[in-house]
CSV table of C-alpha atoms in Angstrom, one decimal:
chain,number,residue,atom,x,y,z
A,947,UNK,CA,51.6,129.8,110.9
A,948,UNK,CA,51.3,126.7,112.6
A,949,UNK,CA,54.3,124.2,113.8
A,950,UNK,CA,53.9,121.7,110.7
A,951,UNK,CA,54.1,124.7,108.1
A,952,UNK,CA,57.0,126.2,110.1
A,953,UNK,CA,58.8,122.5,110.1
A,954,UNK,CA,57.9,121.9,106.5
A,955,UNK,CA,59.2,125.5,105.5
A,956,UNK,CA,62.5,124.4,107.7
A,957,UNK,CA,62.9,121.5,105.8
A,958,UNK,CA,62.7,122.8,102.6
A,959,UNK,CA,65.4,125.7,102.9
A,960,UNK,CA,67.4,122.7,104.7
A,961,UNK,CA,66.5,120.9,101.2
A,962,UNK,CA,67.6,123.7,99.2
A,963,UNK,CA,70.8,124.5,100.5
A,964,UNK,CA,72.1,120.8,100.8
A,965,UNK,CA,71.5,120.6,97.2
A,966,UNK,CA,72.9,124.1,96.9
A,967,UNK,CA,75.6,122.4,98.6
A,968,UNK,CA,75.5,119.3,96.0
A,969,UNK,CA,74.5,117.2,98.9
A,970,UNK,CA,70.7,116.8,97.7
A,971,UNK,CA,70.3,112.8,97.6
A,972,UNK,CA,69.6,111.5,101.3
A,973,UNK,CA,72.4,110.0,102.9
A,974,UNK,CA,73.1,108.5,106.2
A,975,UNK,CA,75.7,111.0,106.4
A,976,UNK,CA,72.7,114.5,105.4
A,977,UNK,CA,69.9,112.7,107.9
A,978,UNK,CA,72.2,112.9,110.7
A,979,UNK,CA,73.4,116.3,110.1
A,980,UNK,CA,69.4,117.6,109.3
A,981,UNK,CA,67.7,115.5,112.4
A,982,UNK,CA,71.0,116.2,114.6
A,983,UNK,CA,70.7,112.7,115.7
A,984,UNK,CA,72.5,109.6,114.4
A,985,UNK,CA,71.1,107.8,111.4
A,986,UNK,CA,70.8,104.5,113.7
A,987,UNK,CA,68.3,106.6,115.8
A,988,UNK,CA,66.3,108.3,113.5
A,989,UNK,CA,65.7,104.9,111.2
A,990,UNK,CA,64.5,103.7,114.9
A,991,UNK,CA,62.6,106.5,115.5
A,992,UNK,CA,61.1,106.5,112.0
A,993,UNK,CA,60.3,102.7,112.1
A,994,UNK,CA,58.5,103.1,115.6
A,995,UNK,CA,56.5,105.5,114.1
A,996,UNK,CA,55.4,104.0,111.6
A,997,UNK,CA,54.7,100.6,112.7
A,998,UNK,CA,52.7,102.6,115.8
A,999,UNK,CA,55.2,101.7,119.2
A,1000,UNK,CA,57.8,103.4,121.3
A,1001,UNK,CA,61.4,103.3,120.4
A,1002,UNK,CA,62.1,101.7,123.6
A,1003,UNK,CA,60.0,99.0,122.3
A,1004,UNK,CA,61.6,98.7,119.5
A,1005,UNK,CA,65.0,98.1,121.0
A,1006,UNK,CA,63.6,96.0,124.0
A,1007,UNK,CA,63.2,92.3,124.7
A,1008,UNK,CA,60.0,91.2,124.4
A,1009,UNK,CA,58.9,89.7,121.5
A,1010,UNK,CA,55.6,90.8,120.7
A,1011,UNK,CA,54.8,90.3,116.9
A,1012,UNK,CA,55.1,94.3,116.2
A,1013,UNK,CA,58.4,95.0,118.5
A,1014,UNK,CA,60.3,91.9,116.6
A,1015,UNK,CA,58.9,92.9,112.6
A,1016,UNK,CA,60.7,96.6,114.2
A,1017,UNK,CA,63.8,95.2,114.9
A,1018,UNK,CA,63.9,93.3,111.2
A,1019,UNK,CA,62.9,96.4,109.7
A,1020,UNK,CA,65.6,98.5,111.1
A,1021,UNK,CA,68.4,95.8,111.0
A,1022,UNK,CA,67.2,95.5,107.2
A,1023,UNK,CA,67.0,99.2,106.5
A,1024,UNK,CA,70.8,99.5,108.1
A,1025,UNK,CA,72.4,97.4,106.1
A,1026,UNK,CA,71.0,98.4,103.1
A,1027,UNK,CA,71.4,101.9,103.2
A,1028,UNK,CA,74.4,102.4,105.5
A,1029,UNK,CA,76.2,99.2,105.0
A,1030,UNK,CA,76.8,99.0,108.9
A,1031,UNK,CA,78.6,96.2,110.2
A,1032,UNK,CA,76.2,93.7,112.1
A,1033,UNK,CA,77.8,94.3,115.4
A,1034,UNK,CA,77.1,98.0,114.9
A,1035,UNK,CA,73.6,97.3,114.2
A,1036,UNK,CA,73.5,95.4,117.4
A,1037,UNK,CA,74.5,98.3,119.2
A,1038,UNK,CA,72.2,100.5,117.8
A,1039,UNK,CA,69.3,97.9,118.8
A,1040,UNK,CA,71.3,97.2,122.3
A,1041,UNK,CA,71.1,93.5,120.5
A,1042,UNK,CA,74.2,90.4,119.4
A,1043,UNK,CA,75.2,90.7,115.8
A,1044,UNK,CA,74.3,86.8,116.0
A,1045,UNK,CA,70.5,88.7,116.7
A,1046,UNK,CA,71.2,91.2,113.6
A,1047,UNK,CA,72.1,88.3,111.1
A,1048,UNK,CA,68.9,86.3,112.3
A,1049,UNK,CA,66.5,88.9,111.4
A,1050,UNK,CA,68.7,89.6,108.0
A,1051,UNK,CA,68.0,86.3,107.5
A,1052,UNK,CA,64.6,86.1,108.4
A,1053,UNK,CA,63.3,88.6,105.7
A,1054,UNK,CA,65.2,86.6,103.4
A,1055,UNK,CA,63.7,83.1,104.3
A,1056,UNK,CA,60.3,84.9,104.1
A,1057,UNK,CA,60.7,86.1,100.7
A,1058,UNK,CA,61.1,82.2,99.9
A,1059,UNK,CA,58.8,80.9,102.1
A,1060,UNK,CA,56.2,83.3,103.4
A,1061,UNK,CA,55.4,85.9,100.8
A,1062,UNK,CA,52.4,87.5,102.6
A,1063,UNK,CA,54.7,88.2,105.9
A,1064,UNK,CA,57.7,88.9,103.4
A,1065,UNK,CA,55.6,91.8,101.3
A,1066,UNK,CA,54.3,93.0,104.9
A,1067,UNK,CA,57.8,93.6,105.6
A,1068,UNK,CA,58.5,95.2,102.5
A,1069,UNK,CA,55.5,98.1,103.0
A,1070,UNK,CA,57.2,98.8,105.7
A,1071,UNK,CA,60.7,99.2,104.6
A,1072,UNK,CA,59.2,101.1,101.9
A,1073,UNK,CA,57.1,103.5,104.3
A,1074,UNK,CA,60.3,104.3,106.1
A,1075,UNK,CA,62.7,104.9,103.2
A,1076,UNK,CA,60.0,107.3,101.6
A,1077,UNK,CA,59.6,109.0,104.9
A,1078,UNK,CA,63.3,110.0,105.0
A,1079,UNK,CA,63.8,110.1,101.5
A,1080,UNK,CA,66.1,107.1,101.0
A,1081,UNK,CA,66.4,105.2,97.7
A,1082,UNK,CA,64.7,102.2,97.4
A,1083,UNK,CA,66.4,100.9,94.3
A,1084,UNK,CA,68.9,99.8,96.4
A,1085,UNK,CA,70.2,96.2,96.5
A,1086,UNK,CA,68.6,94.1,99.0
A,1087,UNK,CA,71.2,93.2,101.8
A,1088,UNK,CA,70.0,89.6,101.4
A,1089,UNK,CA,72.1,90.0,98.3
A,1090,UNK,CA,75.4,90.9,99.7
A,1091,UNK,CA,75.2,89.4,103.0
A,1092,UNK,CA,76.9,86.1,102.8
A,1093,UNK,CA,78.5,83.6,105.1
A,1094,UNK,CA,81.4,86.0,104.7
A,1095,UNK,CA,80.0,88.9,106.6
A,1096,UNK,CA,79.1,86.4,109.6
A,1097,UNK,CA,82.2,85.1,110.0
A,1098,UNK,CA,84.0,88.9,109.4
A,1099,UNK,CA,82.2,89.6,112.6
A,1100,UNK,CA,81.9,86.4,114.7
């Protein structure tokens, strides 16, 4: 049997006993536990992936065009499904919360003013919360992330 088959069949008796165990919808919480890693990192690691660079880009400085959609992907793919604080976000991204809030507010200027990069954006999320099985009915963290949240963590 090769490795894939052998993962798949992992992950499916991993599937069937966390919903044995009632704990079937994918959490923050029943990624970490199945990937043995912290949600933060796997969300990196899945976004990487996806998008075709390292992790370490992902959480580096430069600011090529695929290293800094990345970073907006993850900071918005945090906050909606884990609800992390900005500054925890940073950390995760070795980034300022001020950096976190910019890119939270980046995909939400886009969805006004630049639909094209805006839907772009939006594959991607998407891509990422089928791949680890998140919901994507979710509200948008544009939604709930007010002046309030910058100046709780300021």
């Amino acid at each position: 049997m090769s490795i894939a088959k052998q993962l798949n069949e992992i992950e499916r008796k991993v599937d069937t006993i966390l919903a044995s165990l009632g704990l079937d919808e994918k959490t923050p919480d029943t990624i970490t536990a199945v990937h043995g890693t912290s949600f933060g990192n796997v969300v990196v690691d899945t976004v990487a992936q996806c998008i075709g660079i390292s992790s370490e880009e992902v959480k580096s400085d430069r600011r090529s065009v695929w290293g800094t959609t990345a970073r907006k992907v993850v900071s918005y793919i945090l906050k909606k499904h884990s609800g992390y604080s900005l500054p925890r976000i940073g950390n995760i991204l070795d980034k300022d919360h001020t950096s976190i809030y910019y890119y939270l507010n980046t995909v939400q200027r886009d969805k006004k003013e630049n639909i094209k990069r805006y839907n772009h954006t939006m594959r991607i999320v998407k891509q990422v919360e089928d791949e680890l099985g998140l919901d994507s009915n979710k509200m948008d963290p544009g939604e709930f992330l007010a002046v309030s949240e910058f100046q709780k963590t300021a």
